[in-house]
Structures are given as structure tokens and as C-alpha cells.
PDB file of C-alpha atoms in Angstrom:
ATOM      1  CA  UNK A   1       9.391 -54.033 -33.213  1.00 61.00           C
ATOM      2  CA  UNK A   2      10.612 -49.996 -32.767  1.00 72.00           C
ATOM      3  CA  UNK A   3       9.511 -48.144 -36.005  1.00 77.00           C
ATOM      4  CA  UNK A   4      12.711 -46.527 -37.677  1.00 91.00           C
ATOM      5  CA  UNK A   5      13.422 -43.431 -39.728  1.00 97.00           C
ATOM      6  CA  UNK A   6      13.855 -43.415 -43.536  1.00 98.00           C
ATOM      7  CA  UNK A   7      17.427 -43.775 -44.341  1.00 98.00           C
ATOM      8  CA  UNK A   8      17.402 -43.272 -48.058  1.00 98.00           C
ATOM      9  CA  UNK A   9      14.884 -41.712 -49.996  1.00 98.00           C
ATOM     10  CA  UNK A  10      14.410 -39.849 -53.007  1.00 98.00           C
ATOM     11  CA  UNK A  11      11.512 -36.747 -52.497  1.00 97.00           C
ATOM     12  CA  UNK A  12      11.849 -35.554 -56.230  1.00 96.00           C
ATOM     13  CA  UNK A  13      10.314 -38.930 -57.295  1.00 97.00           C
ATOM     14  CA  UNK A  14       6.729 -40.510 -57.016  1.00 97.00           C
ATOM     15  CA  UNK A  15       7.421 -44.172 -56.617  1.00 96.00           C
ATOM     16  CA  UNK A  16       5.889 -44.800 -60.090  1.00 95.00           C
ATOM     17  CA  UNK A  17       6.749 -42.591 -62.928  1.00 94.00           C
ATOM     18  CA  UNK A  18      10.008 -41.151 -63.134  1.00 91.00           C
ATOM     19  CA  UNK A  19       9.677 -39.348 -65.980  1.00 93.00           C
ATOM     20  CA  UNK A  20       6.351 -37.636 -64.950  1.00 95.00           C
ATOM     21  CA  UNK A  21       8.348 -36.734 -61.208  1.00 93.00           C
ATOM     22  CA  UNK A  22      10.852 -34.960 -63.356  1.00 90.00           C
ATOM     23  CA  UNK A  23       8.090 -33.608 -65.774  1.00 93.00           C
ATOM     24  CA  UNK A  24       6.341 -32.132 -62.516  1.00 93.00           C
ATOM     25  CA  UNK A  25       9.223 -30.467 -61.250  1.00 92.00           C
ATOM     26  CA  UNK A  26      11.711 -29.441 -63.697  1.00 89.00           C
ATOM     27  CA  UNK A  27      11.155 -26.153 -63.945  1.00 91.00           C
ATOM     28  CA  UNK A  28      11.483 -26.160 -60.082  1.00 93.00           C
ATOM     29  CA  UNK A  29      10.108 -27.488 -56.920  1.00 96.00           C
ATOM     30  CA  UNK A  30       6.199 -28.353 -56.298  1.00 96.00           C
ATOM     31  CA  UNK A  31       5.319 -27.269 -52.923  1.00 97.00           C
ATOM     32  CA  UNK A  32       2.142 -29.070 -52.926  1.00 96.00           C
ATOM     33  CA  UNK A  33       4.028 -32.333 -54.286  1.00 96.00           C
ATOM     34  CA  UNK A  34       6.384 -32.376 -51.547  1.00 98.00           C
ATOM     35  CA  UNK A  35       4.172 -31.433 -48.633  1.00 98.00           C
ATOM     36  CA  UNK A  36       2.188 -34.691 -49.623  1.00 98.00           C
ATOM     37  CA  UNK A  37       4.991 -36.821 -49.467  1.00 98.00           C
ATOM     38  CA  UNK A  38       6.208 -35.083 -46.155  1.00 98.00           C
ATOM     39  CA  UNK A  39       2.507 -35.823 -45.048  1.00 98.00           C
ATOM     40  CA  UNK A  40       3.127 -39.576 -45.500  1.00 98.00           C
ATOM     41  CA  UNK A  41       6.064 -39.690 -43.560  1.00 98.00           C
ATOM     42  CA  UNK A  42       4.513 -37.572 -40.805  1.00 97.00           C
ATOM     43  CA  UNK A  43       1.195 -39.947 -40.555  1.00 96.00           C
ATOM     44  CA  UNK A  44       3.005 -43.062 -40.191  1.00 95.00           C
ATOM     45  CA  UNK A  45       5.611 -41.549 -37.106  1.00 95.00           C
ATOM     46  CA  UNK A  46       8.550 -40.992 -39.435  1.00 97.00           C
ATOM     47  CA  UNK A  47      10.722 -38.156 -37.869  1.00 97.00           C
ATOM     48  CA  UNK A  48      13.727 -38.896 -39.851  1.00 98.00           C
ATOM     49  CA  UNK A  49      14.276 -38.600 -43.474  1.00 98.00           C
ATOM     50  CA  UNK A  50      17.824 -38.459 -45.280  1.00 98.00           C
ATOM     51  CA  UNK A  51      17.533 -37.920 -48.806  1.00 98.00           C
ATOM     52  CA  UNK A  52      20.081 -38.586 -51.799  1.00 98.00           C
ATOM     53  CA  UNK A  53      19.595 -35.548 -53.847  1.00 98.00           C
ATOM     54  CA  UNK A  54      18.278 -34.833 -57.106  1.00 97.00           C
ATOM     55  CA  UNK A  55      18.736 -32.438 -60.164  1.00 92.00           C
ATOM     56  CA  UNK A  56      15.770 -29.979 -59.624  1.00 95.00           C
ATOM     57  CA  UNK A  57      16.344 -28.225 -56.133  1.00 97.00           C
ATOM     58  CA  UNK A  58      13.428 -29.988 -54.681  1.00 98.00           C
ATOM     59  CA  UNK A  59      15.372 -31.820 -52.058  1.00 97.00           C
ATOM     60  CA  UNK A  60      17.160 -28.201 -50.888  1.00 98.00           C
ATOM     61  CA  UNK A  61      13.247 -27.009 -50.954  1.00 98.00           C
ATOM     62  CA  UNK A  62      12.258 -29.758 -48.645  1.00 98.00           C
ATOM     63  CA  UNK A  63      14.787 -29.076 -46.425  1.00 98.00           C
ATOM     64  CA  UNK A  64      13.093 -25.540 -45.986  1.00 98.00           C
ATOM     65  CA  UNK A  65       9.486 -27.634 -45.615  1.00 98.00           C
ATOM     66  CA  UNK A  66      10.307 -30.469 -43.468  1.00 98.00           C
ATOM     67  CA  UNK A  67      10.484 -29.057 -39.616  1.00 98.00           C
ATOM     68  CA  UNK A  68       7.121 -27.783 -40.402  1.00 98.00           C
ATOM     69  CA  UNK A  69       6.044 -31.714 -40.051  1.00 98.00           C
ATOM     70  CA  UNK A  70       8.359 -32.530 -37.436  1.00 97.00           C
ATOM     71  CA  UNK A  71      10.981 -34.390 -39.329  1.00 98.00           C
ATOM     72  CA  UNK A  72      14.662 -33.893 -39.272  1.00 98.00           C
ATOM     73  CA  UNK A  73      15.207 -34.182 -43.071  1.00 98.00           C
ATOM     74  CA  UNK A  74      19.171 -34.506 -44.081  1.00 98.00           C
ATOM     75  CA  UNK A  75      20.245 -33.900 -47.623  1.00 98.00           C
ATOM     76  CA  UNK A  76      23.043 -33.530 -49.794  1.00 98.00           C
ATOM     77  CA  UNK A  77      21.056 -31.539 -52.029  1.00 98.00           C
ATOM     78  CA  UNK A  78      22.420 -32.952 -55.094  1.00 98.00           C
ATOM     79  CA  UNK A  79      24.567 -36.141 -55.722  1.00 98.00           C
ATOM     80  CA  UNK A  80      27.817 -35.622 -57.861  1.00 98.00           C
ATOM     81  CA  UNK A  81      28.855 -38.078 -60.679  1.00 98.00           C
ATOM     82  CA  UNK A  82      31.506 -38.286 -63.132  1.00 98.00           C
ATOM     83  CA  UNK A  83      30.750 -37.357 -66.527  1.00 97.00           C
ATOM     84  CA  UNK A  84      29.727 -40.205 -69.179  1.00 96.00           C
ATOM     85  CA  UNK A  85      28.582 -42.186 -66.034  1.00 97.00           C
ATOM     86  CA  UNK A  86      25.660 -43.183 -64.365  1.00 96.00           C
ATOM     87  CA  UNK A  87      24.016 -40.150 -61.697  1.00 96.00           C
ATOM     88  CA  UNK A  88      22.113 -37.719 -64.188  1.00 93.00           C
ATOM     89  CA  UNK A  89      18.991 -38.926 -62.408  1.00 91.00           C
ATOM     90  CA  UNK A  90      20.494 -37.547 -58.979  1.00 96.00           C
ATOM     91  CA  UNK A  91      23.072 -34.724 -58.934  1.00 96.00           C
ATOM     92  CA  UNK A  92      25.009 -32.982 -61.240  1.00 98.00           C
ATOM     93  CA  UNK A  93      28.523 -34.070 -63.009  1.00 98.00           C
ATOM     94  CA  UNK A  94      32.549 -33.305 -62.919  1.00 98.00           C
ATOM     95  CA  UNK A  95      34.890 -34.136 -65.698  1.00 98.00           C
ATOM     96  CA  UNK A  96      38.008 -33.802 -63.293  1.00 98.00           C
ATOM     97  CA  UNK A  97      39.042 -33.668 -59.829  1.00 98.00           C
ATOM     98  CA  UNK A  98      39.185 -29.908 -60.162  1.00 98.00           C
ATOM     99  CA  UNK A  99      35.440 -29.539 -61.311  1.00 98.00           C
ATOM    100  CA  UNK A 100      34.620 -31.977 -58.326  1.00 98.00           C
ATOM    101  CA  UNK A 101      35.920 -30.053 -55.725  1.00 98.00           C
ATOM    102  CA  UNK A 102      33.893 -27.316 -56.953  1.00 98.00           C
ATOM    103  CA  UNK A 103      30.973 -29.390 -56.752  1.00 98.00           C
ATOM    104  CA  UNK A 104      31.544 -30.179 -53.374  1.00 98.00           C
ATOM    105  CA  UNK A 105      31.650 -26.277 -52.449  1.00 98.00           C
ATOM    106  CA  UNK A 106      28.597 -25.745 -54.522  1.00 98.00           C
ATOM    107  CA  UNK A 107      26.873 -28.395 -52.681  1.00 98.00           C
ATOM    108  CA  UNK A 108      28.121 -27.016 -48.928  1.00 98.00           C
ATOM    109  CA  UNK A 109      27.176 -23.337 -50.161  1.00 98.00           C
ATOM    110  CA  UNK A 110      23.611 -24.439 -51.083  1.00 97.00           C
ATOM    111  CA  UNK A 111      23.143 -26.275 -47.729  1.00 98.00           C
ATOM    112  CA  UNK A 112      24.347 -29.858 -48.042  1.00 98.00           C
ATOM    113  CA  UNK A 113      24.412 -31.784 -44.863  1.00 98.00           C
ATOM    114  CA  UNK A 114      26.772 -34.257 -46.719  1.00 98.00           C
ATOM    115  CA  UNK A 115      27.938 -35.187 -50.092  1.00 99.00           C
ATOM    116  CA  UNK A 116      26.678 -38.241 -51.908  1.00 99.00           C
ATOM    117  CA  UNK A 117      29.184 -39.624 -54.688  1.00 98.00           C
ATOM    118  CA  UNK A 118      28.311 -42.210 -57.608  1.00 98.00           C
ATOM    119  CA  UNK A 119      30.751 -44.695 -57.647  1.00 98.00           C
ATOM    120  CA  UNK A 120      28.871 -47.473 -59.944  1.00 98.00           C
ATOM    121  CA  UNK A 121      25.494 -47.632 -61.908  1.00 96.00           C
ATOM    122  CA  UNK A 122      22.717 -49.443 -60.754  1.00 96.00           C
ATOM    123  CA  UNK A 123      21.604 -53.021 -60.985  1.00 92.00           C
ATOM    124  CA  UNK A 124      20.126 -54.109 -64.185  1.00 89.00           C
ATOM    125  CA  UNK A 125      16.704 -55.616 -62.854  1.00 89.00           C
ATOM    126  CA  UNK A 126      16.206 -57.956 -66.340  1.00 87.00           C
ATOM    127  CA  UNK A 127      19.753 -59.187 -66.216  1.00 90.00           C
ATOM    128  CA  UNK A 128      21.823 -61.499 -63.349  1.00 93.00           C
ATOM    129  CA  UNK A 129      24.574 -59.715 -61.858  1.00 93.00           C
ATOM    130  CA  UNK A 130      24.982 -56.988 -64.207  1.00 94.00           C
ATOM    131  CA  UNK A 131      25.405 -53.468 -63.081  1.00 95.00           C
ATOM    132  CA  UNK A 132      24.907 -50.631 -65.545  1.00 93.00           C
ATOM    133  CA  UNK A 133      27.733 -48.150 -66.260  1.00 89.00           C
ATOM    134  CA  UNK A 134      31.613 -48.896 -65.593  1.00 92.00           C
ATOM    135  CA  UNK A 135      32.658 -48.363 -62.215  1.00 97.00           C
ATOM    136  CA  UNK A 136      34.944 -45.914 -61.036  1.00 98.00           C
ATOM    137  CA  UNK A 137      38.601 -46.391 -60.451  1.00 98.00           C
ATOM    138  CA  UNK A 138      40.025 -47.202 -57.029  1.00 98.00           C
ATOM    139  CA  UNK A 139      42.246 -43.889 -57.120  1.00 98.00           C
ATOM    140  CA  UNK A 140      38.874 -41.903 -57.979  1.00 98.00           C
ATOM    141  CA  UNK A 141      37.100 -42.725 -55.565  1.00 98.00           C
ATOM    142  CA  UNK A 142      39.663 -42.348 -52.454  1.00 98.00           C
ATOM    143  CA  UNK A 143      40.138 -38.790 -54.267  1.00 98.00           C
ATOM    144  CA  UNK A 144      36.621 -37.755 -53.936  1.00 98.00           C
ATOM    145  CA  UNK A 145      36.010 -39.484 -50.577  1.00 98.00           C
ATOM    146  CA  UNK A 146      38.987 -37.641 -49.018  1.00 98.00           C
ATOM    147  CA  UNK A 147      38.031 -34.387 -50.720  1.00 98.00           C
ATOM    148  CA  UNK A 148      34.397 -34.502 -48.753  1.00 98.00           C
ATOM    149  CA  UNK A 149      35.827 -35.121 -45.602  1.00 98.00           C
ATOM    150  CA  UNK A 150      38.561 -32.449 -45.890  1.00 98.00           C
ATOM    151  CA  UNK A 151      35.354 -29.905 -46.173  1.00 98.00           C
ATOM    152  CA  UNK A 152      34.298 -31.588 -43.280  1.00 98.00           C
ATOM    153  CA  UNK A 153      31.532 -33.459 -45.086  1.00 98.00           C
ATOM    154  CA  UNK A 154      30.335 -36.908 -44.789  1.00 98.00           C
ATOM    155  CA  UNK A 155      30.006 -39.195 -47.567  1.00 99.00           C
ATOM    156  CA  UNK A 156      26.991 -41.245 -48.967  1.00 99.00           C
ATOM    157  CA  UNK A 157      28.657 -43.350 -51.384  1.00 98.00           C
ATOM    158  CA  UNK A 158      25.794 -44.896 -54.250  1.00 98.00           C
ATOM    159  CA  UNK A 159      27.796 -48.801 -54.819  1.00 98.00           C
ATOM    160  CA  UNK A 160      26.738 -52.200 -56.585  1.00 98.00           C
ATOM    161  CA  UNK A 161      29.311 -54.602 -56.825  1.00 98.00           C
ATOM    162  CA  UNK A 162      31.987 -56.695 -54.412  1.00 98.00           C
ATOM    163  CA  UNK A 163      34.959 -54.909 -55.682  1.00 98.00           C
ATOM    164  CA  UNK A 164      33.356 -51.106 -55.822  1.00 98.00           C
ATOM    165  CA  UNK A 165      31.988 -51.816 -52.226  1.00 98.00           C
ATOM    166  CA  UNK A 166      35.372 -52.597 -51.227  1.00 98.00           C
ATOM    167  CA  UNK A 167      36.827 -49.668 -52.775  1.00 98.00           C
ATOM    168  CA  UNK A 168      34.754 -47.250 -51.473  1.00 98.00           C
ATOM    169  CA  UNK A 169      34.866 -48.752 -47.635  1.00 98.00           C
ATOM    170  CA  UNK A 170      38.606 -48.761 -47.820  1.00 98.00           C
ATOM    171  CA  UNK A 171      38.633 -45.365 -49.124  1.00 98.00           C
ATOM    172  CA  UNK A 172      36.273 -43.957 -46.029  1.00 98.00           C
ATOM    173  CA  UNK A 173      33.221 -43.650 -47.109  1.00 98.00           C
ATOM    174  CA  UNK A 174      30.762 -43.226 -44.221  1.00 98.00           C
ATOM    175  CA  UNK A 175      27.827 -45.037 -45.946  1.00 98.00           C
ATOM    176  CA  UNK A 176      27.285 -47.537 -48.913  1.00 98.00           C
ATOM    177  CA  UNK A 177      23.945 -47.200 -50.608  1.00 98.00           C
ATOM    178  CA  UNK A 178      22.453 -50.342 -52.328  1.00 98.00           C
ATOM    179  CA  UNK A 179      25.392 -52.322 -52.211  1.00 98.00           C
ATOM    180  CA  UNK A 180      23.854 -55.332 -54.786  1.00 98.00           C
ATOM    181  CA  UNK A 181      26.161 -58.186 -55.550  1.00 97.00           C
ATOM    182  CA  UNK A 182      28.768 -58.378 -52.943  1.00 97.00           C
ATOM    183  CA  UNK A 183      30.716 -61.110 -51.776  1.00 98.00           C
ATOM    184  CA  UNK A 184      32.381 -62.540 -48.279  1.00 98.00           C
ATOM    185  CA  UNK A 185      35.016 -60.437 -48.835  1.00 98.00           C
ATOM    186  CA  UNK A 186      33.334 -57.061 -49.756  1.00 98.00           C
ATOM    187  CA  UNK A 187      31.074 -57.833 -46.711  1.00 98.00           C
ATOM    188  CA  UNK A 188      33.613 -58.357 -44.289  1.00 98.00           C
ATOM    189  CA  UNK A 189      35.506 -55.179 -45.739  1.00 98.00           C
ATOM    190  CA  UNK A 190      32.683 -53.267 -44.710  1.00 98.00           C
ATOM    191  CA  UNK A 191      32.423 -54.847 -40.912  1.00 98.00           C
ATOM    192  CA  UNK A 192      36.875 -53.879 -41.023  1.00 98.00           C
ATOM    193  CA  UNK A 193      35.887 -50.336 -41.665  1.00 98.00           C
ATOM    194  CA  UNK A 194      32.752 -49.582 -39.861  1.00 98.00           C
ATOM    195  CA  UNK A 195      30.840 -49.048 -42.983  1.00 98.00           C
ATOM    196  CA  UNK A 196      26.878 -48.516 -42.637  1.00 99.00           C
ATOM    197  CA  UNK A 197      25.369 -50.008 -45.456  1.00 99.00           C
ATOM    198  CA  UNK A 198      21.833 -49.445 -46.497  1.00 98.00           C
ATOM    199  CA  UNK A 199      20.940 -52.026 -48.801  1.00 98.00           C
ATOM    200  CA  UNK A 200      17.273 -50.754 -49.976  1.00 98.00           C
ATOM    201  CA  UNK A 201      16.076 -54.456 -50.417  1.00 98.00           C
ATOM    202  CA  UNK A 202      12.837 -53.476 -51.277  1.00 98.00           C
ATOM    203  CA  UNK A 203      13.395 -51.994 -54.470  1.00 97.00           C
ATOM    204  CA  UNK A 204      13.921 -55.600 -55.611  1.00 97.00           C
ATOM    205  CA  UNK A 205      10.971 -57.505 -53.294  1.00 97.00           C
ATOM    206  CA  UNK A 206       8.170 -55.312 -54.313  1.00 96.00           C
ATOM    207  CA  UNK A 207       8.992 -56.040 -57.867  1.00 94.00           C
ATOM    208  CA  UNK A 208       8.904 -59.977 -57.597  1.00 94.00           C
ATOM    209  CA  UNK A 209       5.117 -60.279 -58.467  1.00 84.00           C
ATOM    210  CA  UNK A 210       4.076 -57.303 -60.458  1.00 85.00           C
ATOM    211  CA  UNK A 211       5.535 -58.730 -63.872  1.00 86.00           C
ATOM    212  CA  UNK A 212       7.453 -55.625 -65.269  1.00 87.00           C
ATOM    213  CA  UNK A 213      10.772 -57.646 -65.340  1.00 90.00           C
ATOM    214  CA  UNK A 214      11.587 -61.025 -65.666  1.00 92.00           C
ATOM    215  CA  UNK A 215      10.437 -63.411 -62.742  1.00 92.00           C
ATOM    216  CA  UNK A 216      13.332 -65.908 -62.809  1.00 94.00           C
ATOM    217  CA  UNK A 217      15.943 -62.735 -62.990  1.00 94.00           C
ATOM    218  CA  UNK A 218      13.975 -60.512 -60.429  1.00 95.00           C
ATOM    219  CA  UNK A 219      14.343 -63.994 -57.856  1.00 95.00           C
ATOM    220  CA  UNK A 220      17.693 -64.863 -58.300  1.00 97.00           C
ATOM    221  CA  UNK A 221      18.595 -60.952 -57.362  1.00 97.00           C
ATOM    222  CA  UNK A 222      16.409 -61.469 -54.574  1.00 97.00           C
ATOM    223  CA  UNK A 223      18.284 -64.060 -53.340  1.00 98.00           C
ATOM    224  CA  UNK A 224      21.671 -62.590 -53.839  1.00 98.00           C
ATOM    225  CA  UNK A 225      19.900 -59.564 -51.581  1.00 98.00           C
ATOM    226  CA  UNK A 226      19.355 -62.381 -48.973  1.00 98.00           C
ATOM    227  CA  UNK A 227      22.721 -63.917 -48.858  1.00 98.00           C
ATOM    228  CA  UNK A 228      24.014 -60.505 -48.600  1.00 98.00           C
ATOM    229  CA  UNK A 229      22.378 -59.232 -45.408  1.00 98.00           C
ATOM    230  CA  UNK A 230      22.340 -62.750 -43.634  1.00 98.00           C
ATOM    231  CA  UNK A 231      25.740 -62.902 -44.051  1.00 98.00           C
ATOM    232  CA  UNK A 232      26.338 -58.795 -43.250  1.00 98.00           C
ATOM    233  CA  UNK A 233      24.315 -59.702 -39.734  1.00 98.00           C
ATOM    234  CA  UNK A 234      26.389 -62.720 -39.094  1.00 98.00           C
ATOM    235  CA  UNK A 235      29.960 -60.375 -39.519  1.00 98.00           C
ATOM    236  CA  UNK A 236      28.563 -57.448 -37.393  1.00 98.00           C
ATOM    237  CA  UNK A 237      28.175 -55.318 -40.387  1.00 98.00           C
ATOM    238  CA  UNK A 238      26.493 -51.549 -39.309  1.00 98.00           C
ATOM    239  CA  UNK A 239      23.161 -51.807 -40.752  1.00 98.00           C
ATOM    240  CA  UNK A 240      20.862 -49.236 -41.296  1.00 98.00           C
ATOM    241  CA  UNK A 241      17.235 -48.995 -42.990  1.00 98.00           C
ATOM    242  CA  UNK A 242      16.408 -47.271 -46.129  1.00 98.00           C
ATOM    243  CA  UNK A 243      14.184 -47.960 -48.925  1.00 98.00           C
ATOM    244  CA  UNK A 244      14.892 -45.489 -51.406  1.00 98.00           C
ATOM    245  CA  UNK A 245      11.583 -44.489 -51.507  1.00 98.00           C
ATOM    246  CA  UNK A 246      10.392 -42.818 -54.781  1.00 98.00           C
ATOM    247  CA  UNK A 247      11.900 -45.388 -56.636  1.00 97.00           C
ATOM    248  CA  UNK A 248       9.302 -47.443 -58.955  1.00 96.00           C
ATOM    249  CA  UNK A 249       6.943 -49.659 -56.726  1.00 96.00           C
ATOM    250  CA  UNK A 250       8.320 -47.991 -53.467  1.00 98.00           C
ATOM    251  CA  UNK A 251       6.041 -45.068 -51.879  1.00 98.00           C
ATOM    252  CA  UNK A 252       7.333 -42.086 -49.785  1.00 98.00           C
ATOM    253  CA  UNK A 253       6.174 -43.417 -45.912  1.00 97.00           C
ATOM    254  CA  UNK A 254       4.982 -46.952 -46.880  1.00 98.00           C
ATOM    255  CA  UNK A 255       8.382 -47.867 -48.445  1.00 98.00           C
ATOM    256  CA  UNK A 256      10.467 -47.776 -45.283  1.00 98.00           C
ATOM    257  CA  UNK A 257       8.055 -49.709 -43.396  1.00 97.00           C
ATOM    258  CA  UNK A 258       7.974 -52.276 -46.162  1.00 98.00           C
ATOM    259  CA  UNK A 259      12.294 -52.310 -46.055  1.00 98.00           C
ATOM    260  CA  UNK A 260      11.659 -53.218 -42.285  1.00 97.00           C
ATOM    261  CA  UNK A 261       9.510 -56.301 -42.554  1.00 97.00           C
ATOM    262  CA  UNK A 262      11.256 -57.538 -45.477  1.00 98.00           C
ATOM    263  CA  UNK A 263      14.895 -57.309 -43.103  1.00 98.00           C
ATOM    264  CA  UNK A 264      12.626 -58.955 -40.469  1.00 97.00           C
ATOM    265  CA  UNK A 265      11.700 -61.781 -42.381  1.00 98.00           C
ATOM    266  CA  UNK A 266      14.912 -62.485 -44.060  1.00 98.00           C
ATOM    267  CA  UNK A 267      16.918 -62.585 -40.833  1.00 98.00           C
ATOM    268  CA  UNK A 268      13.935 -64.420 -39.154  1.00 97.00           C
ATOM    269  CA  UNK A 269      11.897 -64.237 -36.050  1.00 96.00           C
ATOM    270  CA  UNK A 270      14.690 -65.317 -33.658  1.00 97.00           C
ATOM    271  CA  UNK A 271      16.744 -62.680 -34.557  1.00 97.00           C
ATOM    272  CA  UNK A 272      13.995 -60.016 -34.432  1.00 96.00           C
ATOM    273  CA  UNK A 273      15.462 -58.532 -31.004  1.00 96.00           C
ATOM    274  CA  UNK A 274      19.073 -58.232 -32.376  1.00 97.00           C
ATOM    275  CA  UNK A 275      17.951 -56.589 -35.910  1.00 97.00           C
ATOM    276  CA  UNK A 276      16.216 -54.041 -34.112  1.00 97.00           C
ATOM    277  CA  UNK A 277      18.872 -52.995 -31.762  1.00 97.00           C
ATOM    278  CA  UNK A 278      21.477 -53.243 -34.839  1.00 97.00           C
ATOM    279  CA  UNK A 279      18.891 -50.799 -36.742  1.00 98.00           C
ATOM    280  CA  UNK A 280      18.564 -48.536 -33.894  1.00 97.00           C
ATOM    281  CA  UNK A 281      22.383 -48.463 -33.751  1.00 98.00           C
ATOM    282  CA  UNK A 282      22.768 -47.730 -37.481  1.00 98.00           C
ATOM    283  CA  UNK A 283      20.099 -44.987 -37.619  1.00 98.00           C
ATOM    284  CA  UNK A 284      22.246 -43.573 -34.579  1.00 98.00           C
ATOM    285  CA  UNK A 285      25.240 -43.643 -36.411  1.00 98.00           C
ATOM    286  CA  UNK A 286      23.634 -41.510 -39.740  1.00 98.00           C
ATOM    287  CA  UNK A 287      22.277 -39.116 -37.639  1.00 98.00           C
ATOM    288  CA  UNK A 288      25.627 -37.957 -35.585  1.00 98.00           C
ATOM    289  CA  UNK A 289      27.452 -38.350 -38.957  1.00 97.00           C
ATOM    290  CA  UNK A 290      25.155 -37.202 -41.952  1.00 98.00           C
TER     291      UNK A 290
END
């Protein structure tokens, strides 16, 4: 099967200890660490990496180094999240739309290739169906997306939950990242709006047997991911492969190959060629838009 690029990574994270990653680079990007991650992509033949941003200038510095490794690297520099909601781990906050507009301009001035917005929290690995943090309102998601597009930048949206995915797709975000706990309505909504979906399934599948979280809960979450991917495939949703590399249990370079593998297993060998075709198309759309 064709090998694809990494459509969702966090170069500032190390795949095993968030606090250590922050402690290492909170006073400035560490070139040696960045280069070690870029080498992991290079040795696996990965020539395209789209980052999800960070609070410490690491992805911005990576953009200056990636060319040395033959990697086409895209970054939002930092994600943008609403104060009091999830997102500090990867971005900068705003408290009102005026401040949001300033963040968009700030990201653009710092070399952002696109804007990343955080519209919900993350899935709770210990609780069935729970997403941390209250989602942003539909009105806010529409306004944030429009402002980024008005600035000439595409939108990567961190989203979980069926209604939040529908809000994002209908607002016109260019890609939905993660998209856990969906239903048929939200998946059909992504298909209708040609929204690119990057499901990052390996963030759960890599945890299934390591004992970090309740096994029954993880198995349940993974089952929802499987059903979501199968339905999205059936409904012709635009899919792209991204692993959330740097997240716990997902290593740079290795993570995207594991994501490709788990997607193949979920959809079955009989759909292998069609999946390859779909992922190639999704990555092409991401390269064009972002």
C-alpha cells in the first residue's frame, strides 16, 4: 500500500510524557529534539507533515528546519482557543471576537500556513462517550471560521461530538480533527460539505493493552471509532491519515504508519485499494488547502 504523509502531528510533544516535553522546550525550542523527530519522519519516507501547533514556538522553529530533511511542513504556529475552554496545551486564548481576530493576524504574521481552532475538549479515556470541556456555540464556530477565511487562511478544527462536528462542517471548516463520538447525521454532514476528516484512531488503539486506562472503556471507545470510520467510508467522506503524533503512545514517524495500519484493519483487505485511493485524495486536498 502507498505510504502517506502525516496529516496531524505535534512536533513539540514526545509521545510519552507531556510534562517533560513542556519542561524541555518551555524556555525556547530545542533544535536537537526537533531534529530527532524530523529524522524519524525522514527515515520512514514521510515527506509531508501537517502540525497542530503549540504554545512554545516549537512548530514555528520546525518550519525553518524541515526543508533540510526534505519535508514539506505546514503549521498553524499555535492553535486558538476560547479562554476557560480546552486548548492551552497547544495554543493561545481569546476572550471575545475582537481578540480572536487579533490572534488570527498574529498567527499570520508569525508565518502560519492555516488557522487551527479548538471548538471542544478531548475525549475522556476513562469515561464512555464523555468529552472534556463545554463546546463552543454554533455562532462562535461560524464566526471564527469566517474570520480565518476572510484572512485568506484555511481552518483546521479540533472537534469531538456529533453536534460539534455538524456545527464545524456547516460553518465551513476545511478539516475536522479527531471527530470522536459521531453519529450518522454528523458523518453525512461532513460528506455533504466535503469536509476532510482526520480521525486519529491510533491515539486509542495504541492504548488498548497498556493498562493506562480502563480496558473496557477503551474497547468501547475504539468500537465507536471503528463504526464511525466504516460509516464515513460508506458515505464517501473525504478521509486523510493523521496520527496525532506526539500524543501519549503515538511516536513521531511510527505513529502515522500505525494509523494507516489500523484503518486498513478496520475497513478490511477487500477495501484496501479503495482506501489507498481515498487517503491519497484526502492528503492531496490537505496539501492544496493548507
